[in-house]
Coordinates of C-alpha atoms in Angstrom, one line a residue:
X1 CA 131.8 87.6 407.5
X2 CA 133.4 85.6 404.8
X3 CA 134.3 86.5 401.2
X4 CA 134.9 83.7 398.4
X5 CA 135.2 85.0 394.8
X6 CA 137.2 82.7 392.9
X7 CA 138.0 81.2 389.8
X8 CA 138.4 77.8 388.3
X9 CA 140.3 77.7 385.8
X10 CA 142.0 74.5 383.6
X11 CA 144.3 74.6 380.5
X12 CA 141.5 75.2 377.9
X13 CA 138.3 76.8 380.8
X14 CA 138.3 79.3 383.3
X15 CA 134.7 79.5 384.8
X16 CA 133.7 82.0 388.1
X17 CA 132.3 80.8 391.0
X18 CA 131.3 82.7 394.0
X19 CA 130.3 82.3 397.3
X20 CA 129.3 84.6 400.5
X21 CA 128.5 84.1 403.8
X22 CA 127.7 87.3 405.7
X23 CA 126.0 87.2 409.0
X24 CA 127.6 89.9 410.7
X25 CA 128.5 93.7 409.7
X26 CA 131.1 94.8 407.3
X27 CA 133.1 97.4 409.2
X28 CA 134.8 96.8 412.6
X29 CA 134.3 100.4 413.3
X30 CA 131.0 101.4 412.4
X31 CA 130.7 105.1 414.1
X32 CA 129.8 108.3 412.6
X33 CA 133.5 108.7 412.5
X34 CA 134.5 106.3 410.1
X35 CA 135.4 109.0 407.2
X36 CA 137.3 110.9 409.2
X37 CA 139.0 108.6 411.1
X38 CA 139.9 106.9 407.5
X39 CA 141.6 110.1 406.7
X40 CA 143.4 110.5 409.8
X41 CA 145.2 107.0 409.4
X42 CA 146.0 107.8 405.1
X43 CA 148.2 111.0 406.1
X44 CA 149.8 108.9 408.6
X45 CA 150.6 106.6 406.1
X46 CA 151.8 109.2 403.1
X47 CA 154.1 112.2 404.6
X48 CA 152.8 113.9 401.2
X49 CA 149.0 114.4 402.5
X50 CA 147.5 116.2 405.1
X51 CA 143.6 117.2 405.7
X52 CA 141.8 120.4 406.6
X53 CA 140.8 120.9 410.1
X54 CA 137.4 121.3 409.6
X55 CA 136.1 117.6 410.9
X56 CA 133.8 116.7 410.5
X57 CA 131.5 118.9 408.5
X58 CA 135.1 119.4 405.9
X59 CA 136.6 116.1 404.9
X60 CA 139.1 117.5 402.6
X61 CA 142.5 115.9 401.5
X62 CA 145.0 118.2 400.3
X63 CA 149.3 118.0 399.4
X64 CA 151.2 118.8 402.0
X65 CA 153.6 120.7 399.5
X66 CA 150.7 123.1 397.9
X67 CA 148.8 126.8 399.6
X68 CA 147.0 128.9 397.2
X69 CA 149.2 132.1 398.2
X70 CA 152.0 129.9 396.6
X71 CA 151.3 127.6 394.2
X72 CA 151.6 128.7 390.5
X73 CA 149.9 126.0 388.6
X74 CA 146.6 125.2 387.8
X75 CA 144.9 123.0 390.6
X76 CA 143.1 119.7 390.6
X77 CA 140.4 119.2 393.0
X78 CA 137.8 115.9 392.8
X79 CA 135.6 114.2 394.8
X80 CA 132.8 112.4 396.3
X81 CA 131.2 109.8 398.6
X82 CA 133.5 108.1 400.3
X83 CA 133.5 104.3 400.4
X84 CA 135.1 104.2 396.7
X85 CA 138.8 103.8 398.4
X86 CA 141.4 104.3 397.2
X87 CA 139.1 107.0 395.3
X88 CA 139.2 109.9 395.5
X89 CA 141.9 110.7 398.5
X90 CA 144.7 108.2 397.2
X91 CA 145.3 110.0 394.2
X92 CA 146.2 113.3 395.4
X93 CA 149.7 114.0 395.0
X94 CA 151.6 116.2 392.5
X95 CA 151.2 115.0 388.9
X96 CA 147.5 114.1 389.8
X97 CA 144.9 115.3 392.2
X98 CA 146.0 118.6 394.5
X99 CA 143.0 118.1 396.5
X100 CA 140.2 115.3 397.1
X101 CA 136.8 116.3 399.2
X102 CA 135.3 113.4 400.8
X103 CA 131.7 113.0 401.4
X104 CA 130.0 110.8 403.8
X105 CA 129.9 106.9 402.5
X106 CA 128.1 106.9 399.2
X107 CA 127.1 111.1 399.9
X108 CA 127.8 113.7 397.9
X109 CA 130.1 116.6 400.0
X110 CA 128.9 119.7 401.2
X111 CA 129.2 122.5 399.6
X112 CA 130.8 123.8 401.9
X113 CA 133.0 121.4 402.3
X114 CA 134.1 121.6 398.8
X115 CA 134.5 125.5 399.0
X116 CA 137.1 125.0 401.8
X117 CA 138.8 122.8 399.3
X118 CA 138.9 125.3 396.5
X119 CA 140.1 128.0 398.9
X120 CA 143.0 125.8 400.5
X121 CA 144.7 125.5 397.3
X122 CA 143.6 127.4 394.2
X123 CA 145.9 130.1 393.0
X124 CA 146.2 132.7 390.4
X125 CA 146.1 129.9 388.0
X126 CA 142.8 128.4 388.6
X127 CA 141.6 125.3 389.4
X128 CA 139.7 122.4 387.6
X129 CA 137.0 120.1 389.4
X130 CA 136.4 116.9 387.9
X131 CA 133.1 115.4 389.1
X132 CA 131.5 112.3 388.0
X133 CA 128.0 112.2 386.5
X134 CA 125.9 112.0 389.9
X135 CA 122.7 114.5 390.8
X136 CA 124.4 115.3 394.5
X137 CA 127.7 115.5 392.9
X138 CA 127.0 117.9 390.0
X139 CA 124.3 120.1 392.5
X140 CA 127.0 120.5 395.1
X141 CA 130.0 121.3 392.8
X142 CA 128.2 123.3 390.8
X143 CA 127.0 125.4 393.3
X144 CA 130.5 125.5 395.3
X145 CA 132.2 126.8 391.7
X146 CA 129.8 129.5 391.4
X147 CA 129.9 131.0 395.0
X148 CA 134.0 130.6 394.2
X149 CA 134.2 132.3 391.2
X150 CA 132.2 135.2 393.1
X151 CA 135.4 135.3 395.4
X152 CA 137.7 135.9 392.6
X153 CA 138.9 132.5 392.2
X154 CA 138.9 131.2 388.3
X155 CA 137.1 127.8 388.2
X156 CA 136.2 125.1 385.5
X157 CA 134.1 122.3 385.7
X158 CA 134.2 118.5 383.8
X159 CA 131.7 116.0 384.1
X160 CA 132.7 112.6 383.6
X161 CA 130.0 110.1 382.7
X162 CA 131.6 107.1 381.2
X163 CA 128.9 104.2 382.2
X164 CA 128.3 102.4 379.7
X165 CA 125.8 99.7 380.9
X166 CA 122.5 101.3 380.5
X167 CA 121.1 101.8 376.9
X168 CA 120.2 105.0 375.0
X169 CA 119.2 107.6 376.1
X170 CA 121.0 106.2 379.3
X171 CA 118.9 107.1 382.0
X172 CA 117.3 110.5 383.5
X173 CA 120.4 112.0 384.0
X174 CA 122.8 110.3 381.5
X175 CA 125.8 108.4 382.1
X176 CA 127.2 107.5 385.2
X177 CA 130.5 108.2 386.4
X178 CA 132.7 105.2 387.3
X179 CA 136.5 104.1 387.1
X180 CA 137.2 105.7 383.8
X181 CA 137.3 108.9 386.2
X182 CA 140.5 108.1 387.5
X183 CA 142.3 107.7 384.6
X184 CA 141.1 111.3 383.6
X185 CA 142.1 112.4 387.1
X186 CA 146.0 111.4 385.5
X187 CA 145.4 113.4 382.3
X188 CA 144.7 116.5 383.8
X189 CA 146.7 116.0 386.9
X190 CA 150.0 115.7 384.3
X191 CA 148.6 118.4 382.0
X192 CA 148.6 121.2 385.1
X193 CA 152.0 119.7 386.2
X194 CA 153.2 120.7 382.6
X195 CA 152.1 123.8 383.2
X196 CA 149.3 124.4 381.0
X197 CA 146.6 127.4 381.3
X198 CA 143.0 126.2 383.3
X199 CA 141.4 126.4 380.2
X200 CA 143.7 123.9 378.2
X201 CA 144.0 121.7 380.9
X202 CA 140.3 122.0 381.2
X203 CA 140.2 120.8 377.6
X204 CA 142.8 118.2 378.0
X205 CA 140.3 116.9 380.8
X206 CA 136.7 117.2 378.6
X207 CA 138.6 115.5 376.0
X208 CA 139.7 112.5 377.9
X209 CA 136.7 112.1 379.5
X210 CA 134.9 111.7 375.8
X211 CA 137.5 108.7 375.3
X212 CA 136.7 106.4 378.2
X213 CA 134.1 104.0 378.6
X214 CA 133.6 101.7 381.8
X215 CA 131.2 98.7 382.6
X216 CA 131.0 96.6 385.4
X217 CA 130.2 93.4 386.5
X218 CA 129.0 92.1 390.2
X219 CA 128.4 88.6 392.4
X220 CA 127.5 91.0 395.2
X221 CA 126.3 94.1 396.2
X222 CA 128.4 95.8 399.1
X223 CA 127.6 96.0 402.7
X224 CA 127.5 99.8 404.4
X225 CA 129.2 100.0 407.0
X226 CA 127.6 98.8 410.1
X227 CA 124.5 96.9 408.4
X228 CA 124.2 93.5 407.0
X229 CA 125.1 92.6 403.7
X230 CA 121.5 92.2 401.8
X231 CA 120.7 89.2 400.0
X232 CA 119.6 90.7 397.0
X233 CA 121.3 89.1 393.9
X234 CA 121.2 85.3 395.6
X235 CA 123.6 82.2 395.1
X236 CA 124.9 81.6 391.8
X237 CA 123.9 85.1 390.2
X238 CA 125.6 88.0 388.6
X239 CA 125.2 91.7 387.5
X240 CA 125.8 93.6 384.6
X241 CA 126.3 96.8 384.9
X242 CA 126.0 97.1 388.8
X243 CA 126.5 101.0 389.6
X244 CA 129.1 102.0 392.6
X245 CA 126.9 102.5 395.1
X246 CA 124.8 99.7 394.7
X247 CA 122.0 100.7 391.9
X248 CA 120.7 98.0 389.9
X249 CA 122.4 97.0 386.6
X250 CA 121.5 96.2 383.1
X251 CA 121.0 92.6 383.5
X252 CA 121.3 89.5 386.4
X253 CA 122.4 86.8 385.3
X254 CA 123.6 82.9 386.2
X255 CA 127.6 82.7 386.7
X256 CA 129.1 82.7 383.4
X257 CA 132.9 81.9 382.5
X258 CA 135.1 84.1 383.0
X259 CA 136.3 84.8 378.8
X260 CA 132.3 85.3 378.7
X261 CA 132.1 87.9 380.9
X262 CA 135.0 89.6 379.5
X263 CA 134.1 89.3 376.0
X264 CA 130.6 90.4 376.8
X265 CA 131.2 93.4 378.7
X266 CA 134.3 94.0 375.9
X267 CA 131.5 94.0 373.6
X268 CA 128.8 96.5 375.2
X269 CA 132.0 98.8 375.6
X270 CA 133.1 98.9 372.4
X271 CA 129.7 98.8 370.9
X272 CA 129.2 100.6 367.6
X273 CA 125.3 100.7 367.7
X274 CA 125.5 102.8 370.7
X275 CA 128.9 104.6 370.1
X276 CA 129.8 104.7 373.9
X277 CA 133.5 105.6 373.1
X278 CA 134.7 106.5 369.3
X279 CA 136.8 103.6 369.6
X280 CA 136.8 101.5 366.0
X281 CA 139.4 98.6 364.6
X282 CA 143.0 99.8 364.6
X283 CA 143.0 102.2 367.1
X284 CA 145.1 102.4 370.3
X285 CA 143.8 102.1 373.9
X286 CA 144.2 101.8 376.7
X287 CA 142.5 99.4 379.5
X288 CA 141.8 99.3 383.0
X289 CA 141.0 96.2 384.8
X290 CA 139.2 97.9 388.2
X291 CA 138.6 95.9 391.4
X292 CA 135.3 96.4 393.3
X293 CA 136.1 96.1 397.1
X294 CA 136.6 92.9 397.4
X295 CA 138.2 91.0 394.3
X296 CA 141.7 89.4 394.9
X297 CA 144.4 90.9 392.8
X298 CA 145.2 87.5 391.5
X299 CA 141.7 87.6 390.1
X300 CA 141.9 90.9 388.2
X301 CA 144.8 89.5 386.9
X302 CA 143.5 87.2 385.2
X303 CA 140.4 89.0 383.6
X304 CA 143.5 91.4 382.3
X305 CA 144.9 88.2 380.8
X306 CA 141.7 87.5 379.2
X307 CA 140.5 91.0 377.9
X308 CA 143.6 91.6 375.9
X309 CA 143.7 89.2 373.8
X310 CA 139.7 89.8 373.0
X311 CA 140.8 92.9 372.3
X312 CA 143.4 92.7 370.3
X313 CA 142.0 89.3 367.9
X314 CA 138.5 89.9 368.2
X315 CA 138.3 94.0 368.3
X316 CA 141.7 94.4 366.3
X317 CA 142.6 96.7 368.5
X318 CA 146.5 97.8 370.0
X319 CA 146.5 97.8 373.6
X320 CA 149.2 100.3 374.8
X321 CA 148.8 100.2 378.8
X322 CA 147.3 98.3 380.8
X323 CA 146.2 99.1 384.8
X324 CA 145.4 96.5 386.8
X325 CA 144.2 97.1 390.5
X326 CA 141.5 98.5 392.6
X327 CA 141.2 102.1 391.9
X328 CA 137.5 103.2 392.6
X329 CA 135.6 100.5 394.8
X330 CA 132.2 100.0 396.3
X331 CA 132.8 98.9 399.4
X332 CA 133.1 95.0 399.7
X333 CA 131.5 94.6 396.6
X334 CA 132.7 91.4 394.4
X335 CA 133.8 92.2 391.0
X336 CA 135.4 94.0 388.6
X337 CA 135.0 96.5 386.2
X338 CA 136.6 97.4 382.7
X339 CA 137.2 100.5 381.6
X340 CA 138.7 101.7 378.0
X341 CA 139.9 104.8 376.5
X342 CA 140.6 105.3 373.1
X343 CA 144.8 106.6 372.9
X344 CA 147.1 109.2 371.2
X345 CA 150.3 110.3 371.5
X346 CA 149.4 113.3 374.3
X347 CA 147.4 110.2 376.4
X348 CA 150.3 108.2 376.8
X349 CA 152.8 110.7 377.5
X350 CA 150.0 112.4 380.4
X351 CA 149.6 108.7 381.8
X352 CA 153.3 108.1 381.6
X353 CA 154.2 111.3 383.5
X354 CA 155.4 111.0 387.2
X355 CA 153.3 111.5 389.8
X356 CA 153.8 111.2 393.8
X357 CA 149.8 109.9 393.9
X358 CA 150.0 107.2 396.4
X359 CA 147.3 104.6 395.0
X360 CA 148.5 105.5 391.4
X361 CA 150.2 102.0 389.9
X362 CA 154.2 102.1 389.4
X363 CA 155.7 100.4 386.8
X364 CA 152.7 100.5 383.8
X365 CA 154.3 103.5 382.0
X366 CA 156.3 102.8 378.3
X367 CA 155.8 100.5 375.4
X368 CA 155.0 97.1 376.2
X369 CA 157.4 94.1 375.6
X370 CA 156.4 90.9 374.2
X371 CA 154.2 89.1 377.0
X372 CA 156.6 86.1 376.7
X373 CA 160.2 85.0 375.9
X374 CA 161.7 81.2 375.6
X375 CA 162.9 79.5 378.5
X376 CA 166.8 80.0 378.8
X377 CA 168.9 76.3 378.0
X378 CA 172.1 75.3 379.7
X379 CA 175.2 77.0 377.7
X380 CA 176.7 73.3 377.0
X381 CA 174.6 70.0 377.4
X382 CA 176.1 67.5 379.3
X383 CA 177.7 64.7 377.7
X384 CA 175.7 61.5 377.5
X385 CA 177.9 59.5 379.7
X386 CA 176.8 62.4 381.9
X387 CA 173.5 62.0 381.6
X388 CA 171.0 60.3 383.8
X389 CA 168.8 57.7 382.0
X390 CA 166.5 55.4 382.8
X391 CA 167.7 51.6 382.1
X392 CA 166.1 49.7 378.9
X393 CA 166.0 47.1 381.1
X394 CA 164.9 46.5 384.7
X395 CA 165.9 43.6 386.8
X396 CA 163.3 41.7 388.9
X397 CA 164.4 43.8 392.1
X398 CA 163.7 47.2 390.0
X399 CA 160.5 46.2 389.2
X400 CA 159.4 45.4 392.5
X401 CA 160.7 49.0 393.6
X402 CA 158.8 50.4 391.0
X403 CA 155.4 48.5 391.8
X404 CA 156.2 50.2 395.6
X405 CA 156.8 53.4 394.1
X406 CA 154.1 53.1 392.3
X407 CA 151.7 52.1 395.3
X408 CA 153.0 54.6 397.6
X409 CA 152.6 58.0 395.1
X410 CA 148.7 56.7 394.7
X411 CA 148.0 56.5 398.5
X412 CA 149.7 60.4 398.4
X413 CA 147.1 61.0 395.7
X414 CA 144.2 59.5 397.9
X415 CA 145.0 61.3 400.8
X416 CA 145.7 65.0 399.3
X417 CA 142.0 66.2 400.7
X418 CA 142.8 64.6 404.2
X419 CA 146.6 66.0 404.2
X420 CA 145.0 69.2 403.2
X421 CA 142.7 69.3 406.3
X422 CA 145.6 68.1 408.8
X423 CA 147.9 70.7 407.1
X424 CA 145.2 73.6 407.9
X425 CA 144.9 72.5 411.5
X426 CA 148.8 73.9 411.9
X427 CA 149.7 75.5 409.0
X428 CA 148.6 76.9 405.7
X429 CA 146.2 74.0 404.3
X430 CA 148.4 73.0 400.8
X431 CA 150.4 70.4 402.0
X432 CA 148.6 67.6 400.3
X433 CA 147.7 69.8 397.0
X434 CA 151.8 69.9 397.1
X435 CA 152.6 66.7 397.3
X436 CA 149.7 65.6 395.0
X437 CA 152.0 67.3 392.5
X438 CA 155.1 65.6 392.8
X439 CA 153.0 62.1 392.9
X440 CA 151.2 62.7 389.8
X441 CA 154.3 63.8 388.1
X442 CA 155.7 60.3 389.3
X443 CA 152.9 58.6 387.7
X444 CA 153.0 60.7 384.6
X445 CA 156.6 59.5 383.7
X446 CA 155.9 55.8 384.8
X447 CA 153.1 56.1 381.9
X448 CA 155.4 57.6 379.3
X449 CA 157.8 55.1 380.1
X450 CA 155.4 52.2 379.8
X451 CA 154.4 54.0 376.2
X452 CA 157.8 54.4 375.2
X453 CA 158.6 50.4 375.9
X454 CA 155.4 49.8 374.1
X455 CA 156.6 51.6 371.0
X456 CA 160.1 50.0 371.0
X457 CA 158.8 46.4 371.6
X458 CA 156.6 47.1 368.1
X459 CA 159.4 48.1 365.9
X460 CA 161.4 45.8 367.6
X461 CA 160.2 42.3 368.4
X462 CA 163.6 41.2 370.2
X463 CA 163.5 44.0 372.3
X464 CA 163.3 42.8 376.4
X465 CA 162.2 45.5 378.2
X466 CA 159.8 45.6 381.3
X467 CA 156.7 43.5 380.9
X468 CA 154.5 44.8 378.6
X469 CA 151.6 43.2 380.5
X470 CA 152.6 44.4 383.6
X471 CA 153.6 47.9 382.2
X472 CA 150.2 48.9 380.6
X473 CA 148.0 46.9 383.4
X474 CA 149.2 49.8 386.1
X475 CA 148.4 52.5 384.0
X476 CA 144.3 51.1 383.2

């Protein structure tokens, strides 16, 4: 299998491109055991997690630090398919989720399952599920809460559906819930941490998830594990609005540059005719750039780099945080999505407030800086005797060193696709992008040179520089 989902970008044009090639399966391991054996490796990796040993009818995720005969705050439990990774099990932790329950890939968990999830860590306090906006999800949380509350156990339930592709009345069962869950997974998580009742944290939750709206855009649908990737959306198309497990979107499309995509799906977001999110001009927010499955991070980097600028010029709106990452996939999928949620004062400080979550980005909390500051110059310049200059002037012998020079940086620039190919034979394939460079560079200063002689030979007509024939002829 081979991924390729790429842009091309130049000083003034940034344009996607995207290519795949799958002919074989997705997953190397493509057993029955897959979810399971996922789980197994994550609390290897994170000392703060362990798992309920119920495999493999209960997939649940829990802190290693919480029991509900002990633990005195209100407790966060979510969940789903699995397949969204790091969703839903890499944000449990303390300041976020005290328990994740994992269905199968792109299945809703058992009730039972989710029960056992409920019991291992709900305490006189409570506990909140969040569940996004799917049929399975709702029917088997639903049900779970009620047959927990008969125990004894206090139990609230939010719904997140913060989809905002599809067009009023937005489908049979509403809105769907996508990315825009995790950041309400934060809110809540920091609102029990502080200490709140269930019922205000419950609020905190509802209200949050009334904030957020999320669209996404696609240049593939994912591969399950074990099957072939189908062919559905072909060569040189994209989706809007491409659910996360596959469903179709709003719209396919041709490729489209990148500021297009953003500004379009900025658009639908922020839409007033459909009032997705009560987001209007002069409000705060806060946006989060979400990777599908299979989107480099260099690439969601840059549609961060375009959306907050559109944002901010063409929305008049003050972006106060920004999260960049992959945070709930699909799979391989290529994409991203972008999600937005309108900010105040008890947001920010929820989003800002610690949390040992593993997959939960480090480093996004507090006010943002100026993007850019000016380039630091030397204390004291040095003196022009100091100084290395080119001569007015070059002797016969310098200008048949610069016609060499001159000759040998264009055969570099000639060969950088075949130094490219040796280079990847034994090493990492750049070598003649790297040294194309430097020669262009070369030539680039031969040319301002030849400019600046031309411009000192009109204003002065004694002056006896290089050739101005020979100068400007080299440069054609």
């Amino acid at each position: 299998m081979a991924n390729l989902f790429f842009f091309q970008s130049s000083k003034s044009f940034m344009s996607i491109a995207f290519l795949i090639q799958k002919t074989v399966p997705f997953c190397f391991h493509c057993n029955a055991d897959v979810v399971t054996e996922f789980i197994e490796g994550l609390v290897e990796t994170y000392p703060g997690l362990q798992y309920l040993d119920g495999f493999p009818l209960v997939k649940v995720v829990i802190r290693s630090d919480v029991s509900s005969s002990t633990y005195e705050k209100v407790a966060i439990i979510s969940g789903g398919g699995s397949g969204h990774e790091p969703a839903h099990a890499g944000f449990v932790g303390e300041g976020m989720l005290t328990a994740a329950i994992c269905g199968d890939v792109f299945a809703s968990p058992t009730v039972d399952a989710i029960l056992a999830g409920i019991r291992a860590v709900t305490g006189p306090k409570g506990c909140l599920l969040i569940v996004k906006n799917y049929t399975g999800d709702r029917l088997n949380f639903g049900l779970a809460a009620e047959q927990a509350k008969s125990e004894g156990f206090e139990v609230e339930m939010v719904i997140v559906g913060d989809d905002c592709a599809l067009p009023p009345p937005r489908g049979v069962a509403g809105r769907r819930g996508l990315a825009g869950t995790i950041l309400v997974h934060k809110i809540a998580g920091a609102a029990a941490a502080a200490g709140l009742s269930l019922l205000d944290v419950a609020a905190e939750a509802k209200h949050a998830s009334e904030m957020v709206g999320t669209m996404g855009v696609a240049l593939s649908v994912c591969t399950l594990p074990g099957q072939v990737t189908p062919d559905r959306l072909g060569p040189g198309k994209m989706e809007l609005g491409l659910g996360i497990h596959g469903e179709p979107g709003a719209a396919v499309t041709d490729l489209l540059p990148v500021d297009v995509v953003v500004a379009h799906v900025l658009k639908q977001i922020l839409s007033t005719e459909t009032n997705y999110v009560p987001i209007t001009r002069g409000n705060r927010v806060i946006l989060m750039i979400n990777g599908l499955g299979a989107t480099p991070l260099m690439e969601l980097m840059i549609a961060a780099g375009k959306a907050v600028p559109i944002m901010q010029l063409d929305h008049g709106l003050a972006v106060d945080r920004v999260y960049t990452g992959s945070f709930m996939t699909s799979l391989d999928m290529a994409g991203f999505s972008i999600s937005i949620m309108k900010a105040d004062q008890k947001i920010l400080q929820r989003l800002d407030a610690p949390t040992r979550a593993p997959s939960w980005p480090v480093g996004v909390e507090g006010d943002r800086p100026p993007a850019k500051i000016p380039v630091p110059i030397p204390v004291s310049r040095p003196t022009n005797n100091e100084e290395l200059s080119r001569p007015q002037q070059l002797t016969h012998q310098g200008r048949i060193l610069e016609l060499a020079i001159e000759a040998a940086v264009s055969s570099v620039i000639e060969l950088r696709d075949s130094l490219n190919e040796w280079d990847s034979r034994v090493g990492d394939g750049d070598c003649g992008s790297t040294m194309f460079k430097g020669a262009a560079a070369i030539l680039d200063d031969m040319k301002n040179f030849a400019v600046h002689n031309l411009i000192l030979r009109i204003h002065h007509p004694n002056y006896e520089g290089c050739s101005f024939s020979a100068e400007m002829t080299r440069f054609d």
